[in-house]
CSV table of C-alpha atoms and ligand atoms in Angstrom, one decimal:
chain,number,residue,atom,x,y,z
A,1,MET,CA,-10.4,34.4,-5.2
A,2,VAL,CA,-9.8,34.3,-1.5
A,3,ARG,CA,-12.4,36.6,0.3
A,4,VAL,CA,-10.7,38.9,3.0
A,5,MET,CA,-12.5,39.3,6.1
A,6,GLY,CA,-11.4,42.6,8.2
A,7,VAL,CA,-11.4,42.6,12.0
A,8,VAL,CA,-13.5,45.3,13.8
A,9,ASN,CA,-12.9,45.1,17.5
A,10,LEU,CA,-15.6,46.3,20.0
A,11,THR,CA,-14.0,44.8,22.7
A,12,PRO,CA,-11.8,47.0,25.3
A,13,ASP,CA,-9.5,44.0,25.6
A,14,SER,CA,-8.8,41.9,22.3
A,15,PHE,CA,-5.1,40.1,21.2
A,16,SER,CA,-3.9,42.6,19.5
A,17,ASP,CA,-5.4,46.3,19.1
A,18,GLY,CA,-6.0,46.7,22.9
A,19,GLY,CA,-9.6,48.0,22.4
A,20,ARG,CA,-8.6,51.0,19.8
A,21,PHE,CA,-12.2,50.6,18.5
A,22,LEU,CA,-14.0,50.3,21.3
A,23,ALA,CA,-15.9,54.0,20.9
A,24,PRO,CA,-18.7,53.5,18.4
A,25,ASP,CA,-17.5,56.4,15.8
A,26,ALA,CA,-14.0,55.1,15.8
A,27,ALA,CA,-15.2,51.5,15.0
A,28,LEU,CA,-17.6,52.8,12.1
A,29,ALA,CA,-14.4,54.6,10.9
A,30,HIS,CA,-12.7,51.5,11.0
A,31,ALA,CA,-15.0,49.7,9.4
A,32,ARG,CA,-15.4,51.9,6.6
A,33,ALA,CA,-11.5,52.2,6.3
A,34,LEU,CA,-11.6,48.0,5.9
A,35,VAL,CA,-14.3,48.1,3.3
A,36,ALA,CA,-12.4,50.7,1.2
A,37,ALA,CA,-9.1,48.9,1.3
A,38,GLY,CA,-11.0,46.1,0.1
A,39,ALA,CA,-12.5,43.9,2.7
A,40,ASP,CA,-15.2,41.5,1.3
A,41,ILE,CA,-16.6,40.7,5.1
A,42,LEU,CA,-16.2,42.8,8.2
A,43,ASP,CA,-15.8,40.4,11.4
A,44,LEU,CA,-17.4,42.7,14.1
A,45,GLY,CA,-16.5,41.1,17.8
A,46,ALA,CA,-17.7,42.6,21.0
A,47,GLU,CA,-16.1,40.0,23.2
A,48,SER,CA,-12.4,39.2,23.3
A,49,THR,CA,-11.8,35.5,23.5
A,50,ARG,CA,-8.1,36.4,24.9
A,51,PRO,CA,-6.9,33.9,27.7
A,52,GLY,CA,-8.2,35.9,30.8
A,53,ALA,CA,-10.3,38.5,29.1
A,54,THR,CA,-13.5,39.7,31.5
A,55,PRO,CA,-16.7,38.1,30.0
A,56,VAL,CA,-19.1,40.3,28.6
A,57,SER,CA,-22.8,39.8,28.8
A,58,ALA,CA,-25.4,39.1,26.1
A,59,ASP,CA,-26.9,42.4,26.6
A,60,ASP,CA,-24.1,44.3,26.3
A,61,GLU,CA,-22.7,42.3,23.2
A,62,ILE,CA,-26.0,43.6,21.8
A,63,ALA,CA,-25.7,47.1,23.0
A,64,ARG,CA,-22.3,47.4,21.2
A,65,LEU,CA,-22.9,45.5,18.4
A,66,VAL,CA,-26.3,46.3,17.0
A,67,PRO,CA,-25.8,50.0,16.0
A,68,LEU,CA,-22.7,49.2,14.4
A,69,ILE,CA,-24.4,46.8,12.3
A,70,GLU,CA,-27.2,49.2,11.5
A,71,ALA,CA,-24.8,52.1,10.7
A,72,ILE,CA,-22.7,49.7,8.3
A,73,ARG,CA,-25.7,48.2,6.8
A,74,ALA,CA,-27.2,51.8,6.0
A,75,GLU,CA,-24.3,52.6,4.0
A,76,SER,CA,-22.7,49.3,2.8
A,77,ALA,CA,-23.6,45.7,1.4
A,78,VAL,CA,-20.4,44.3,2.6
A,79,THR,CA,-21.1,41.2,4.0
A,80,ILE,CA,-21.3,41.5,8.1
A,81,SER,CA,-20.1,38.7,10.5
A,82,VAL,CA,-20.1,38.7,13.9
A,83,ASP,CA,-18.1,37.3,16.3
A,84,THR,CA,-20.2,35.6,19.4
A,85,MET,CA,-21.0,32.2,21.1
A,86,LYS,CA,-24.3,33.6,22.2
A,87,SER,CA,-27.4,32.5,20.6
A,88,GLN,CA,-29.3,35.7,21.4
A,89,VAL,CA,-26.1,38.1,20.2
A,90,ALA,CA,-26.4,36.1,17.0
A,91,ARG,CA,-30.2,36.7,16.8
A,92,ALA,CA,-30.2,40.5,17.3
A,93,ALA,CA,-27.4,40.4,14.8
A,94,MET,CA,-29.1,39.2,12.2
A,95,ALA,CA,-32.4,41.3,12.8
A,96,ALA,CA,-30.1,44.1,12.7
A,97,GLY,CA,-28.8,43.1,9.2
A,98,ALA,CA,-25.6,40.9,9.8
A,99,ASP,CA,-25.0,37.9,7.5
A,100,ILE,CA,-22.6,35.4,9.3
A,101,TRP,CA,-22.5,34.0,12.6
A,102,ASN,CA,-18.8,33.4,13.5
A,103,ASP,CA,-18.4,31.3,16.3
A,104,VAL,CA,-15.2,30.3,18.1
A,105,THR,CA,-17.4,27.3,19.9
A,106,ALA,CA,-18.8,26.1,16.9
A,107,LEU,CA,-22.3,26.4,17.9
A,108,GLY,CA,-21.2,24.6,21.1
A,109,PHE,CA,-21.7,27.0,23.9
A,110,SER,CA,-25.8,26.5,24.5
A,111,ASP,CA,-27.8,23.7,23.3
A,112,GLU,CA,-30.0,26.1,21.1
A,113,SER,CA,-26.9,27.3,19.2
A,114,PRO,CA,-27.5,24.8,16.4
A,115,ALA,CA,-31.0,25.3,16.3
A,116,THR,CA,-31.0,29.1,16.3
A,117,ALA,CA,-28.4,29.0,13.3
A,118,ALA,CA,-30.7,27.2,11.2
A,119,GLU,CA,-33.6,29.2,11.9
A,120,LEU,CA,-31.7,32.3,11.1
A,121,GLY,CA,-30.6,31.2,7.9
A,122,CYS,CA,-27.3,33.0,8.5
A,123,GLY,CA,-23.7,31.9,7.1
A,124,VAL,CA,-21.9,29.5,10.2
A,125,VAL,CA,-18.4,29.9,10.7
A,126,LEU,CA,-17.6,26.3,12.8
A,127,MET,CA,-14.2,27.2,14.7
A,128,HIS,CA,-12.2,24.5,16.5
A,129,MET,CA,-10.6,25.1,20.3
A,130,GLN,CA,-9.5,23.0,22.7
A,131,GLY,CA,-10.6,24.1,26.3
A,132,GLU,CA,-12.3,27.4,27.1
A,133,PRO,CA,-10.7,30.9,26.2
A,134,ARG,CA,-9.8,31.5,30.2
A,135,THR,CA,-7.8,28.3,30.3
A,136,MET,CA,-7.3,27.0,26.7
A,137,GLN,CA,-3.6,27.8,26.7
A,138,ALA,CA,-2.5,26.0,30.1
A,139,HIS,CA,-2.1,22.6,28.7
A,140,PRO,CA,-3.2,22.1,25.0
A,141,SER,CA,-2.3,18.4,24.1
A,142,TYR,CA,-3.3,16.4,21.0
A,143,ASP,CA,-2.1,12.9,19.8
A,144,ASP,CA,-2.4,14.1,16.2
A,145,VAL,CA,-3.7,17.8,15.9
A,146,VAL,CA,-4.7,17.6,12.2
A,147,ALA,CA,-6.9,14.8,12.5
A,148,GLU,CA,-8.4,15.7,15.8
A,149,VAL,CA,-9.3,19.2,14.6
A,150,ALA,CA,-10.8,17.6,11.3
A,151,ALA,CA,-12.7,15.1,12.9
A,152,PHE,CA,-14.3,17.8,15.3
A,153,LEU,CA,-15.0,20.0,12.4
A,154,ASN,CA,-16.4,17.2,10.8
A,155,VAL,CA,-18.8,16.3,13.4
A,156,ARG,CA,-19.8,20.1,14.3
A,157,ALA,CA,-20.6,20.3,10.5
A,158,GLU,CA,-22.9,17.1,11.1
A,159,VAL,CA,-24.5,18.5,14.3
A,160,ALA,CA,-25.5,21.8,12.6
A,161,MET,CA,-27.0,20.1,9.3
A,162,ALA,CA,-28.7,18.0,11.5
A,163,ALA,CA,-30.1,20.8,13.3
A,164,GLY,CA,-31.4,22.4,10.0
A,165,VAL,CA,-28.3,24.4,8.8
A,166,ALA,CA,-27.8,24.0,4.9
A,167,ARG,CA,-24.5,22.5,4.2
A,168,ASP,CA,-23.8,25.4,1.8
A,169,LYS,CA,-24.1,27.9,5.0
A,170,ILE,CA,-21.3,26.4,6.8
A,171,TRP,CA,-17.7,27.6,7.0
A,172,LEU,CA,-14.9,25.6,8.9
A,173,ASP,CA,-12.1,27.0,10.5
A,174,PRO,CA,-8.9,25.4,12.6
A,175,GLY,CA,-8.8,27.9,15.4
A,176,ILE,CA,-5.1,28.8,15.3
A,177,GLY,CA,-3.9,29.7,18.6
A,178,PHE,CA,-7.2,28.9,20.4
A,179,GLY,CA,-5.7,25.7,22.5
A,180,LYS,CA,-2.6,25.1,20.7
A,181,ARG,CA,1.1,25.4,21.0
A,182,LEU,CA,3.5,26.6,18.1
A,183,GLU,CA,3.6,22.9,17.0
A,184,HIS,CA,0.0,22.5,16.6
A,185,ASN,CA,-0.2,25.7,15.1
A,186,LEU,CA,2.6,24.8,12.5
A,187,ALA,CA,1.0,21.3,11.8
A,188,LEU,CA,-2.6,22.6,11.0
A,189,LEU,CA,-1.0,25.4,8.6
A,190,ALA,CA,1.4,22.6,7.0
A,191,HIS,CA,-1.8,20.6,6.3
A,192,MET,CA,-4.3,22.9,5.7
A,193,ASP,CA,-5.3,21.2,2.7
A,194,LEU,CA,-6.5,18.3,4.8
A,195,LEU,CA,-9.2,20.7,6.5
A,196,VAL,CA,-9.6,22.0,3.0
A,197,ALA,CA,-10.3,18.3,1.7
A,198,LEU,CA,-13.3,18.0,4.2
A,199,GLY,CA,-15.3,20.0,1.9
A,200,PHE,CA,-16.8,23.2,3.2
A,201,PRO,CA,-14.9,26.7,2.7
A,202,VAL,CA,-12.3,27.3,5.4
A,203,LEU,CA,-11.6,30.5,6.8
A,204,LEU,CA,-8.3,31.0,8.4
A,205,GLY,CA,-7.6,33.3,11.4
A,206,VAL,CA,-3.7,33.7,11.6
A,207,SER,CA,-3.2,37.6,11.8
A,208,ARG,CA,-1.0,38.8,14.5
A,209,LYS,CA,-1.3,35.6,16.6
A,210,ARG,CA,1.3,35.1,19.0
A,211,PHE,CA,2.7,32.4,17.2
A,212,ILE,CA,4.3,34.6,14.9
A,213,ALA,CA,5.9,36.0,18.1
A,214,ALA,CA,7.1,32.6,19.0
A,215,LEU,CA,9.1,32.5,15.6
A,216,ASP,CA,10.3,36.0,16.0
A,217,PRO,CA,11.2,37.4,19.0
A,218,ALA,CA,11.1,40.8,17.4
A,219,ALA,CA,7.2,40.6,16.2
A,220,GLU,CA,6.1,42.5,19.6
A,221,PRO,CA,3.8,44.2,20.1
A,222,ALA,CA,0.8,42.4,17.9
A,223,GLU,CA,0.9,45.7,15.4
A,224,ALA,CA,4.6,44.3,14.3
A,225,ARG,CA,3.2,40.9,13.4
A,226,GLY,CA,2.1,41.8,9.7
A,227,PRO,CA,4.7,40.0,7.6
A,228,GLY,CA,4.6,36.9,9.5
A,229,SER,CA,0.8,37.3,9.4
A,230,LEU,CA,1.0,37.4,5.3
A,231,ALA,CA,3.5,34.7,5.1
A,232,ALA,CA,1.2,32.4,7.0
A,233,ALA,CA,-2.1,33.5,5.2
A,234,LEU,CA,-0.3,32.5,1.9
A,235,ALA,CA,0.3,29.2,3.4
A,236,GLY,CA,-3.1,28.9,3.9
A,237,VAL,CA,-4.0,30.3,0.2
A,238,GLN,CA,-1.8,27.5,-1.5
A,239,ALA,CA,-3.9,25.0,0.1
A,240,GLY,CA,-6.9,26.0,-0.9
A,241,VAL,CA,-8.9,28.3,2.0
A,242,ALA,CA,-11.5,30.4,1.1
A,243,ALA,CA,-11.4,33.5,3.3
A,244,LEU,CA,-8.6,35.1,5.7
A,245,ARG,CA,-9.7,37.1,9.1
A,246,VAL,CA,-6.8,39.8,8.9
A,247,HIS,CA,-6.5,43.2,10.6
A,248,ASP,CA,-4.4,44.5,7.8
A,249,VAL,CA,-6.7,44.4,4.8
A,250,ALA,CA,-4.6,46.4,2.6
A,251,GLU,CA,-1.6,44.8,2.9
A,252,THR,CA,-3.3,41.3,2.5
A,253,VAL,CA,-5.3,42.4,-0.7
A,254,GLN,CA,-2.2,43.1,-2.3
A,255,ALA,CA,-0.4,39.9,-1.2
A,256,LEU,CA,-3.5,38.1,-2.5
A,257,LYS,CA,-3.2,40.2,-5.8
A,258,VAL,CA,0.6,39.2,-6.4
A,259,TRP,CA,0.0,35.6,-5.5
A,260,ALA,CA,-3.4,35.5,-8.2
A,261,ALA,CA,-1.1,37.2,-10.9
A,262,ILE,CA,1.9,34.5,-10.2
A,263,SER,CA,-0.9,31.6,-9.9
A,264,ARG,CA,-2.5,32.9,-13.3
A,265,ALA,CA,1.2,32.6,-15.1
A,266,ARG,CA,1.8,29.3,-14.0
B,23,HH2,N1,-9.4,34.6,16.1
B,23,HH2,C1,-9.8,35.4,17.2
B,23,HH2,C2,-11.3,35.9,17.3
B,23,HH2,N2,-12.2,35.3,16.6
B,23,HH2,N3,-12.5,33.6,14.8
B,23,HH2,C3,-12.4,32.9,14.0
B,23,HH2,N4,-13.6,32.2,13.1
B,23,HH2,N5,-11.1,32.6,13.6
B,23,HH2,C4,-9.8,32.9,14.4
B,23,HH2,O1,-9.2,32.8,14.2
B,23,HH2,C5,-10.5,33.9,15.4
B,23,HH2,C6,-11.9,34.3,15.7
B,23,HH2,C7,-8.7,36.1,17.9
B,23,HH2,O2,-8.6,36.7,19.1
B,23,HH2,P1,-9.7,38.3,19.6
B,23,HH2,O3,-9.6,38.4,20.7
B,23,HH2,O4,-10.6,38.5,18.8
B,23,HH2,O5,-8.0,39.3,19.0
B,23,HH2,P2,-8.8,39.4,17.3
B,23,HH2,O6,-9.9,40.3,17.2
B,23,HH2,O7,-8.0,41.2,17.5
B,23,HH2,O8,-8.4,39.1,16.3
């Protein structure tokens, strides 16, 4: 069964929900609602990766994340993922009860990241990004985006394992929208099976992303991208992805139930 990772934002300026969940109580209520809707994993993020977003210090990230992780852990065994580039933040989050380090820099932000991931023994999501968040959408360019993303993820998995991360802790993610134009995102979605073939579980994040609005100008604001998000998610499911990072958990769970029933009837 494909796992559903629900997004809980603790940022004032993330892509899609404008920081509605910054307040700790609101974030906890949102986390509870996502679990009730069927999320298998919660992805907590305290630093936006949006182009032009203000950087957040490690101390601020920790101050936002740790109380929420502790509060969720006190009442639920749900898998908790933390979306951060910083090894200090990952360390504090795992100590508070988180399970997965979701790193949009694929453990590349600092030299100590791979060894920290190995020491923590947590799950690790290695995501592809061309460039850095601030400037990544300025000039994305590839000769063969699918081959280049696959090669990058393979190398990062090797780096992680060389540092001591266990093979079965590694997840790969193509990083839809991270230094990619519409045609790059579509090529990756159309050939997701080639990433699945690398032999690691693949996490796919298409929820509410801008490429949906590039295909349908009516998909503004980001909350209006639910149907397009489901269409792209199911393309990934058909190719064999293991998990989906989504904002609309209930809708995704329903789509997956229908998809699974049709697959069983085949
Ligand atoms: N997308 C965003 C953030 N983190 N992590 C992974 N592994 N894969 C993704 O596709 C991914 C991610 C999107 O950016 P953000 O500013 O966090 O917006 P939101 O959290 O609302 O999706």
